[in-house]
C-alpha positions as a Markdown table, in Angstrom:
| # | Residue | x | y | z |
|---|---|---|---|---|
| 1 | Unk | 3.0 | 11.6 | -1.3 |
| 2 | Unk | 5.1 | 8.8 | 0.5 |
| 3 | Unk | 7.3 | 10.0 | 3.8 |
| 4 | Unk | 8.6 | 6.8 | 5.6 |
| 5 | Unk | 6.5 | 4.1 | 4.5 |
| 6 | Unk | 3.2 | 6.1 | 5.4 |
| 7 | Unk | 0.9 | 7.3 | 2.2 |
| 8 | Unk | -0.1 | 11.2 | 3.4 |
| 9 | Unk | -2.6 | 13.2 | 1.1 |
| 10 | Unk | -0.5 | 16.2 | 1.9 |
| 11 | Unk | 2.2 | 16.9 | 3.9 |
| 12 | Unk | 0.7 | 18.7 | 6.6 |
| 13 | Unk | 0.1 | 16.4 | 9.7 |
| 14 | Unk | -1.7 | 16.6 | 13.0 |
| 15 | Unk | 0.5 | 16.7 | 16.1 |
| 16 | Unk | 0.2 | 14.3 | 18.8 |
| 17 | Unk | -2.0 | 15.8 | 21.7 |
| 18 | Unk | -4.0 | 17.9 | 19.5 |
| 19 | Unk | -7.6 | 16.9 | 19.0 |
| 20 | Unk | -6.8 | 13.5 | 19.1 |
| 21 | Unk | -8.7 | 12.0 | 22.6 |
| 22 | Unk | -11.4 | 11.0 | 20.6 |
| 23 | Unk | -12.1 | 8.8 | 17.0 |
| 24 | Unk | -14.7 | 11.5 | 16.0 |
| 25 | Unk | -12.4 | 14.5 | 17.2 |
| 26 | Unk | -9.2 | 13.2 | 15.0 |
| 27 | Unk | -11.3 | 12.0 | 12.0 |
| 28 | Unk | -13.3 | 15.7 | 12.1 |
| 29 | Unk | -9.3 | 16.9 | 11.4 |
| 30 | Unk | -9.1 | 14.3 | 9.3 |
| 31 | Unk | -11.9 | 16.5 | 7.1 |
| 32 | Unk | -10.8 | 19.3 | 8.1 |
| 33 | Unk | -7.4 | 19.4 | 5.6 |
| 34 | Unk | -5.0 | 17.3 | 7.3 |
| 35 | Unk | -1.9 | 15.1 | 5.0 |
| 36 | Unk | -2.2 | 12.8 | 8.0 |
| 37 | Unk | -3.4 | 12.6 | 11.9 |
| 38 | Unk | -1.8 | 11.1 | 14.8 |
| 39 | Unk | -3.6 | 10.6 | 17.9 |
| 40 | Unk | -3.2 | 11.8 | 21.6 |
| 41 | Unk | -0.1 | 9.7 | 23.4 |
| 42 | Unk | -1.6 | 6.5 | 24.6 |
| 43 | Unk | 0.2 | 4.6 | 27.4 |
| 44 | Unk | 0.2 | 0.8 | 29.2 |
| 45 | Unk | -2.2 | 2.3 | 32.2 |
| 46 | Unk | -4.9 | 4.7 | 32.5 |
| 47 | Unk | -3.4 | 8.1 | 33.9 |
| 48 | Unk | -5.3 | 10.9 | 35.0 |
| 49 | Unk | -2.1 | 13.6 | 33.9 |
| 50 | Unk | -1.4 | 16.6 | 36.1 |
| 51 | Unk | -3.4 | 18.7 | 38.4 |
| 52 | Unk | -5.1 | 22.1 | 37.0 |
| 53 | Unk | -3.4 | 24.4 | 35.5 |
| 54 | Unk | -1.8 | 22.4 | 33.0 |
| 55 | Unk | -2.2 | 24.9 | 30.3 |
| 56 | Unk | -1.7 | 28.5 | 30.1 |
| 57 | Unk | -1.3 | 30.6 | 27.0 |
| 58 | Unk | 1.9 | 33.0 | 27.1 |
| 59 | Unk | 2.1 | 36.2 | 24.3 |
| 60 | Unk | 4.3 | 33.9 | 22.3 |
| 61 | Unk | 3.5 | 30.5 | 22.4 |
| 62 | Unk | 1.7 | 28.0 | 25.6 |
| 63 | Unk | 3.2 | 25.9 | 28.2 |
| 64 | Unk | 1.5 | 23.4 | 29.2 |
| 65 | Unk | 2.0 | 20.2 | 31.7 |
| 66 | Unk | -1.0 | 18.0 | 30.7 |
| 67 | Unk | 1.4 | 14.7 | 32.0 |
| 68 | Unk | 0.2 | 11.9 | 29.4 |
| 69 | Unk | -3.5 | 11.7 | 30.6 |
| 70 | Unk | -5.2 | 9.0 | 28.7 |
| 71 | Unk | -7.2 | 6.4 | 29.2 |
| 72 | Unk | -4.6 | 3.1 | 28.1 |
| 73 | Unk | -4.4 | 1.4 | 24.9 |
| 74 | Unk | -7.1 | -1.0 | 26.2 |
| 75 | Unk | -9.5 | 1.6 | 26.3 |
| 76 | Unk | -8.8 | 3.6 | 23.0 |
| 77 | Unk | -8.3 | 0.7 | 21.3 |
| 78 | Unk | -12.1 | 1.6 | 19.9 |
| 79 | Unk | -11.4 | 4.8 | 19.3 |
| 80 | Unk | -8.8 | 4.4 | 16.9 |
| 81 | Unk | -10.4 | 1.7 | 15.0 |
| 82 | Unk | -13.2 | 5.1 | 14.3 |
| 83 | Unk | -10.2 | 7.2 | 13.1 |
| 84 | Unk | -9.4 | 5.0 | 11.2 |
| 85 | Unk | -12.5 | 3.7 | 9.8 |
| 86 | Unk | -13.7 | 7.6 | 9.4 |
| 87 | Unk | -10.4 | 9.1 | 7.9 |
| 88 | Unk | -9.6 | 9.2 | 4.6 |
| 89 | Unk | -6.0 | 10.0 | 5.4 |
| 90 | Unk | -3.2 | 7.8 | 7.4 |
| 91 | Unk | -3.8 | 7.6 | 11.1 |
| 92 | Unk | -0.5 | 7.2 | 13.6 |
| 93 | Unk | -0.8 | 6.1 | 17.0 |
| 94 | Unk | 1.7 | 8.1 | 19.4 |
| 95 | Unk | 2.2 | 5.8 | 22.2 |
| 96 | Unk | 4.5 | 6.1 | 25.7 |
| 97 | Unk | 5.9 | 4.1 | 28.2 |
| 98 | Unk | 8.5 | 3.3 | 31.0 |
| 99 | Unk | 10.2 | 1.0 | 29.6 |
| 100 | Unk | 10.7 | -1.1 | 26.2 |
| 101 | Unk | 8.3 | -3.7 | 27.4 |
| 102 | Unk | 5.8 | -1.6 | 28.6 |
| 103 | Unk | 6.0 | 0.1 | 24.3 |
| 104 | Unk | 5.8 | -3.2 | 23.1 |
| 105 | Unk | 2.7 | -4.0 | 25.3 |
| 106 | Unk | 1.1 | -1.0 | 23.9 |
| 107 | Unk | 1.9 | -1.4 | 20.1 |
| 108 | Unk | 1.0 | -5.1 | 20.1 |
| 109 | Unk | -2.3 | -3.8 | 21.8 |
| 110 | Unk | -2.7 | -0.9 | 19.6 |
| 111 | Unk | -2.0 | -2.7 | 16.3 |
| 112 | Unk | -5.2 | -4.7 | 16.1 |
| 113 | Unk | -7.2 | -1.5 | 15.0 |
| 114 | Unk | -4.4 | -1.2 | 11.7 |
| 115 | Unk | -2.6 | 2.2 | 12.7 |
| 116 | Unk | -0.2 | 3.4 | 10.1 |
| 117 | Unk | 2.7 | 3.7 | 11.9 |
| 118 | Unk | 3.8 | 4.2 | 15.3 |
| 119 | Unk | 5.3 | 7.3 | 16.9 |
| 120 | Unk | 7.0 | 6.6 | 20.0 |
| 121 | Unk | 6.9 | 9.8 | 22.1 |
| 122 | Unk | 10.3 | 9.4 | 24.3 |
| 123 | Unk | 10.0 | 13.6 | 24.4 |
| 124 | Unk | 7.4 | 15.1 | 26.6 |
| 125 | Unk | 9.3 | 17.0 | 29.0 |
| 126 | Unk | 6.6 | 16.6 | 31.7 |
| 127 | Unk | 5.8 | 13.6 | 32.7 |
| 128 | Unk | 8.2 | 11.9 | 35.5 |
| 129 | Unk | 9.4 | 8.7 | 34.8 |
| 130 | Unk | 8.3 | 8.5 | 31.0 |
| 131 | Unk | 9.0 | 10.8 | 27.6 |
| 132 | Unk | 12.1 | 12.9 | 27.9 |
| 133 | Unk | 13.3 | 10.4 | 31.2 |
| 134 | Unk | 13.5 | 8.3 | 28.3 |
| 135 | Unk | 14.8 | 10.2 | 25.6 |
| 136 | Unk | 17.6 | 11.8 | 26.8 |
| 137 | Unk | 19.3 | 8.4 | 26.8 |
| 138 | Unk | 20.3 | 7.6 | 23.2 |
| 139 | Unk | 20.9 | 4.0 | 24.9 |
| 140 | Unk | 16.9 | 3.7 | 26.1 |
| 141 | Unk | 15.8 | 5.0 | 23.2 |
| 142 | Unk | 17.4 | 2.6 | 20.4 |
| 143 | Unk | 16.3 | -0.5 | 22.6 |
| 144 | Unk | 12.8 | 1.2 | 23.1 |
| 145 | Unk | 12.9 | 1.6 | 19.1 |
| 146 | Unk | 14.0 | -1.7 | 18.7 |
| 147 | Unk | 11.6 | -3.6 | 20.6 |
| 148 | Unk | 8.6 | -1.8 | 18.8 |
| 149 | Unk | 10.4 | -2.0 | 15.4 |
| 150 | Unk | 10.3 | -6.2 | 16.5 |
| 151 | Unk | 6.6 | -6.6 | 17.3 |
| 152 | Unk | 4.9 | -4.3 | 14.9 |
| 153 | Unk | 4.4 | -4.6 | 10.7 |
| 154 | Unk | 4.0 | -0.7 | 10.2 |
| 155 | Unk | 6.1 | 1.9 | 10.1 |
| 156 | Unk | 8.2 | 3.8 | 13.1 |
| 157 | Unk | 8.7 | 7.0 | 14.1 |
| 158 | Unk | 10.4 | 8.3 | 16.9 |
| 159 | Unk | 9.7 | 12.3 | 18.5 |
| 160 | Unk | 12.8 | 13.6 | 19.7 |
| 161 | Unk | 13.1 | 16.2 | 22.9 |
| 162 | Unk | 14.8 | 19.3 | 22.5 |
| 163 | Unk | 16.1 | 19.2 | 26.0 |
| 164 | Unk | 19.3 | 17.1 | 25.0 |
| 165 | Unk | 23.0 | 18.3 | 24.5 |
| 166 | Unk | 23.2 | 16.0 | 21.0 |
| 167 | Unk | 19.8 | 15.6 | 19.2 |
| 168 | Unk | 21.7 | 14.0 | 16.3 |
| 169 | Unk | 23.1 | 11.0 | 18.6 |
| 170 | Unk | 19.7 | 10.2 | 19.7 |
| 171 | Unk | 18.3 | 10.3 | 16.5 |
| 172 | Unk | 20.8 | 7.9 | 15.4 |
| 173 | Unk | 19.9 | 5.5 | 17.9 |
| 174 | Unk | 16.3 | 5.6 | 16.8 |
| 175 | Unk | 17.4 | 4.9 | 13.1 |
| 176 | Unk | 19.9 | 2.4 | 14.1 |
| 177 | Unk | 17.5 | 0.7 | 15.8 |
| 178 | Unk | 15.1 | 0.3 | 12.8 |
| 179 | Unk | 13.1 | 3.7 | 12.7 |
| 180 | Unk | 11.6 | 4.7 | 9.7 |
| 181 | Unk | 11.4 | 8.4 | 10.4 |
| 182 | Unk | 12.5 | 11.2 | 13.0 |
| 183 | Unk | 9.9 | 13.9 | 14.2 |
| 184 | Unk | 11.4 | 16.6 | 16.1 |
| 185 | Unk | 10.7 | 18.4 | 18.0 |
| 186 | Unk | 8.6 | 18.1 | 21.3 |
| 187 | Unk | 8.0 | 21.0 | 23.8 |
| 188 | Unk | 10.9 | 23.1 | 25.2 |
| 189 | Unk | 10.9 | 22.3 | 29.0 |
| 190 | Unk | 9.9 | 26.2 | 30.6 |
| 191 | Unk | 7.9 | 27.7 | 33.4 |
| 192 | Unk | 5.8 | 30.7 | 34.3 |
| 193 | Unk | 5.6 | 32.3 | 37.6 |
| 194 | Unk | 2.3 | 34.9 | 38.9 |
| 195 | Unk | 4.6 | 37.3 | 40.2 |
| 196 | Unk | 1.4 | 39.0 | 42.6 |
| 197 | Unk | 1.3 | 35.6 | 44.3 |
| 198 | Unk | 4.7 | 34.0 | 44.2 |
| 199 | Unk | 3.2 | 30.8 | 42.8 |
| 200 | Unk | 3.8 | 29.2 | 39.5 |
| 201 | Unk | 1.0 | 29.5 | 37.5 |
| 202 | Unk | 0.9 | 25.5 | 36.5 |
| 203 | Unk | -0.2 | 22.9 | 38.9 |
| 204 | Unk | 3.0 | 20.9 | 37.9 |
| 205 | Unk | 5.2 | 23.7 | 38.1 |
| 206 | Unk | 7.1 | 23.6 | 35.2 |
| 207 | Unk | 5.9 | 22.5 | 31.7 |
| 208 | Unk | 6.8 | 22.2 | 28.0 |
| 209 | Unk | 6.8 | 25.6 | 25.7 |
| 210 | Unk | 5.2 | 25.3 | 22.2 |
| 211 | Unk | 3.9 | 27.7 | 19.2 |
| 212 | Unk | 6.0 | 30.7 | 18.0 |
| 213 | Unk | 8.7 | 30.9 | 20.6 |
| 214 | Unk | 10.3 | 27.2 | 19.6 |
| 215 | Unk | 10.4 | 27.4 | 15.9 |
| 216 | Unk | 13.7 | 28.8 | 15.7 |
| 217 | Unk | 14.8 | 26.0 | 18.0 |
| 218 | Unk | 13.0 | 23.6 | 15.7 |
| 219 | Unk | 14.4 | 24.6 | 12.2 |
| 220 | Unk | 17.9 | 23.9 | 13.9 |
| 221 | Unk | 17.2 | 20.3 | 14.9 |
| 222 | Unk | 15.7 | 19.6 | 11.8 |
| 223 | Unk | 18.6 | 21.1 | 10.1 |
| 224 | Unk | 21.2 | 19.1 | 12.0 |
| 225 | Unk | 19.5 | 15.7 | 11.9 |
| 226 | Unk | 18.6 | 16.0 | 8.0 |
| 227 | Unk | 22.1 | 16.5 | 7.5 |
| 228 | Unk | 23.4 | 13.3 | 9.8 |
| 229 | Unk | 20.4 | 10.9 | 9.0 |
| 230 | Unk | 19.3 | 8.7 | 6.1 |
| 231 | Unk | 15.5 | 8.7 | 6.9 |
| 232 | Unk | 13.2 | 11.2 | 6.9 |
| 233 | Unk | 12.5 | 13.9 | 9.3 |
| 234 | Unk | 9.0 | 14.9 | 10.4 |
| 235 | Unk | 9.1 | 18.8 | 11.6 |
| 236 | Unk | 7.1 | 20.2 | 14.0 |
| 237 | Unk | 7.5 | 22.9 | 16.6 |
| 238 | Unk | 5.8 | 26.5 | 16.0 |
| 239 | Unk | 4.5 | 25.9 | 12.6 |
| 240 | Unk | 0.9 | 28.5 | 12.1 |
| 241 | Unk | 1.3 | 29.0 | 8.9 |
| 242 | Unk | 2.5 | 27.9 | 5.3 |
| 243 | Unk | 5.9 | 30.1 | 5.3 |
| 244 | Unk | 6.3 | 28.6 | 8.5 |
| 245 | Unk | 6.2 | 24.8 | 6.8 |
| 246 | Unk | 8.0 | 25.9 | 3.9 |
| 247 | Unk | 11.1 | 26.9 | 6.5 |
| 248 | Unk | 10.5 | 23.6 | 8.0 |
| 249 | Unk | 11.2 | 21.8 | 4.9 |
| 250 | Unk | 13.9 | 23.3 | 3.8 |
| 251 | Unk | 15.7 | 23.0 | 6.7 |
| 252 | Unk | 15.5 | 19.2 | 6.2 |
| 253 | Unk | 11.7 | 18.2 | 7.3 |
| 254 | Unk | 9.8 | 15.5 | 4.4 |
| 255 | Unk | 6.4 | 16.6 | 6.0 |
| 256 | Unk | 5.2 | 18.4 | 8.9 |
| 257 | Unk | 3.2 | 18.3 | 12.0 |
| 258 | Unk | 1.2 | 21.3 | 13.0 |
| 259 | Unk | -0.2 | 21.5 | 17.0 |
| 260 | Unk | -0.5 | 24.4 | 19.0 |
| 261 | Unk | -2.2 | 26.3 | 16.2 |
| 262 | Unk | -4.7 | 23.8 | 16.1 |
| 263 | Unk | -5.7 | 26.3 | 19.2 |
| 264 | Unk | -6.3 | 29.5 | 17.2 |
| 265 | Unk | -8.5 | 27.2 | 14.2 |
| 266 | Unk | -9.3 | 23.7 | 13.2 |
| 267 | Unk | -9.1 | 24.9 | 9.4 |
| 268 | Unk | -5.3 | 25.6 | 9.8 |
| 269 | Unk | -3.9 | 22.2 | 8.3 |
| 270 | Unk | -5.9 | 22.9 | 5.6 |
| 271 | Unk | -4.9 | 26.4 | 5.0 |
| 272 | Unk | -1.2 | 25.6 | 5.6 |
| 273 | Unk | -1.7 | 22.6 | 2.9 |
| 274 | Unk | -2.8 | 24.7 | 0.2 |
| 275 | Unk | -0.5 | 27.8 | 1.1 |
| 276 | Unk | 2.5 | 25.3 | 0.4 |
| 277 | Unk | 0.7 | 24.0 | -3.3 |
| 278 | Unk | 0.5 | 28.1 | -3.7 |
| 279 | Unk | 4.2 | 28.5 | -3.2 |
| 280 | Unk | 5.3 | 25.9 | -5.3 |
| 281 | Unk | 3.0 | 26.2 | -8.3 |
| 282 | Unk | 4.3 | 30.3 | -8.0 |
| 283 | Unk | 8.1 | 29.2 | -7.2 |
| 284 | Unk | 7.8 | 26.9 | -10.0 |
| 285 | Unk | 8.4 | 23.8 | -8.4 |
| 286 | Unk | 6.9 | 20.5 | -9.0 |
| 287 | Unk | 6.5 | 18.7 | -6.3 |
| 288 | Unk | 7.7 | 19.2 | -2.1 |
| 289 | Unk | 10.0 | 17.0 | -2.6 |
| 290 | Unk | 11.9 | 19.6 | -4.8 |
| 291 | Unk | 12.7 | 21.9 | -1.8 |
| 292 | Unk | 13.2 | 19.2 | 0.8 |
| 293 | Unk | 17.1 | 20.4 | 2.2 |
| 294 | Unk | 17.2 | 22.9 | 0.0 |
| 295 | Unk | 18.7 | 25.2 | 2.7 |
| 296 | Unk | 21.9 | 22.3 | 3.1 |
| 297 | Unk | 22.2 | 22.7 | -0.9 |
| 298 | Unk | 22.8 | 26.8 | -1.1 |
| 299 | Unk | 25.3 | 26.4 | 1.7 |
């Protein structure tokens, strides 16, 4: 199937962040049942990310302030040239940074080793100065977009953040700007406090929430920008399992991106994939594309 220029064998996709430090880590999810695989958020610098904790598991989801560790595009240039080489399924490169120039420095660096696409993470609500800094200004984001969408031959995505009073504006920045696809959402900014100590219980204080607790949150935005946008819209945001994708599309999503379950089993895209051919052989529906919006059309 074909969502936004990219070619996925199924339309389950690995999240940014997930498994995806390393070539042989995204190219094992690669085998693993993935539709596609999109690496770990790769900036202009190497960044070492926030002090421990930066990840704590919660009844209903985790929250987690990792801050956009990574090495820089210099150095995992090599490492997605062997996810790509290794997978037989569409590798995107998620990539950050302060500014437009500072995106463009990355993609041009990045798109040596034949990514894709791009996904531009202006979303991760915890790390100062970059992600959701960035993408709570439709303005900064449509120039980011457009920068990227100028230097680059492959397909653009852009991941939204929740933490915004108008998803639907931002978005239409991105795909005013050129983007070939909206994935939404990112973590929901939240914190946790050890009440026997006072303290918050991560290193950065406050973090982003993902898994269970955000879905509902999720399904909305997809909703609302399906309904306002003329490009596809990657969902993502507490999907563990294949009812959970089948919400997600038909709010509005063309595909969707699985992480925080990653957590629980490596098998999961695989057993989402096949629990969505399951439900539409049994539905008697031929093809995803079939339910895509189909909420929007019984309203």
């Amino acid at each position: 199937m074909k969502v936004a220029g990219v070619n996925l064998k199924n339309p389950v996709i690995l999240a940014s962040g997930i498994m995806g430090t390393t070539g042989a880590s995204l190219s094992r999810m690669a085998q693993s049942g993935a539709g596609g695989i999109v690496t770990k958020s790769i900036g202009p610098r190497p960044k070492k990310g926030h002090k421990n904790p930066s990840m704590v598991k919660l009844d209903f989801g985790y929250l987690n302030a990792m801050g956009l560790p990574n090495p820089s595009y210099s150095e995992f240039s090599e490492e997605l040239r062997i996810a790509v080489e290794k997978s037989d399924v569409p590798v995107i490169a998620s990539i950050f940074g302060g500014n437009a120039e500072e995106f463009v420095e990355v993609a041009e660096g990045l798109m040596g080793e034949s990514p894709a696409a791009f996904e531009l993470n202006v979303s991760c609500p915890h790390a100062e100065g970059y992600g959701a800094s960035i993408g709570v200004d439709s303005c900064l984001v449509e120039a980011i977009t457009a920068a990227v969408c100028h230097v680059v031959d492959v397909p653009v995505w852009v991941k939204l953040t929740p933490n915004v009073t108008d998803i639907v504006s931002v978005g239409q920045a991105a795909v005013d700007a050129g983007a070939s696809a909206i994935v939404a959402i990112n973590t929901v900014r939240g914190m946790a406090i050890d009440i026997y100590s006072g303290y918050p219980v991560l290193g950065n204080r406050f973090g982003g929430l993902s898994g269970d607790a955000i879905r509902p949150i999720a399904v909305k935005c997809v909703y609302d920008l399906y309904a306002a946008l003329d490009v596809p819209i990657i969902g993502v945001g507490g999907i563990s399992k294949w009812e959970d994708a089948i919400e997600m599309i038909m709010a509005g999503a063309s595909a969707v991106e699985v992480g925080s379950a990653v957590y629980e089993s490596i098998n999961v895209l695989g057993d989402i994939a096949r629990g969505i051919d399951t439900f539409l052989e049994d539905a008697g529906y031929s093809s995803v594309e079939e339910i895509v919006g189909l909420t929007h059309r019984r309203i």
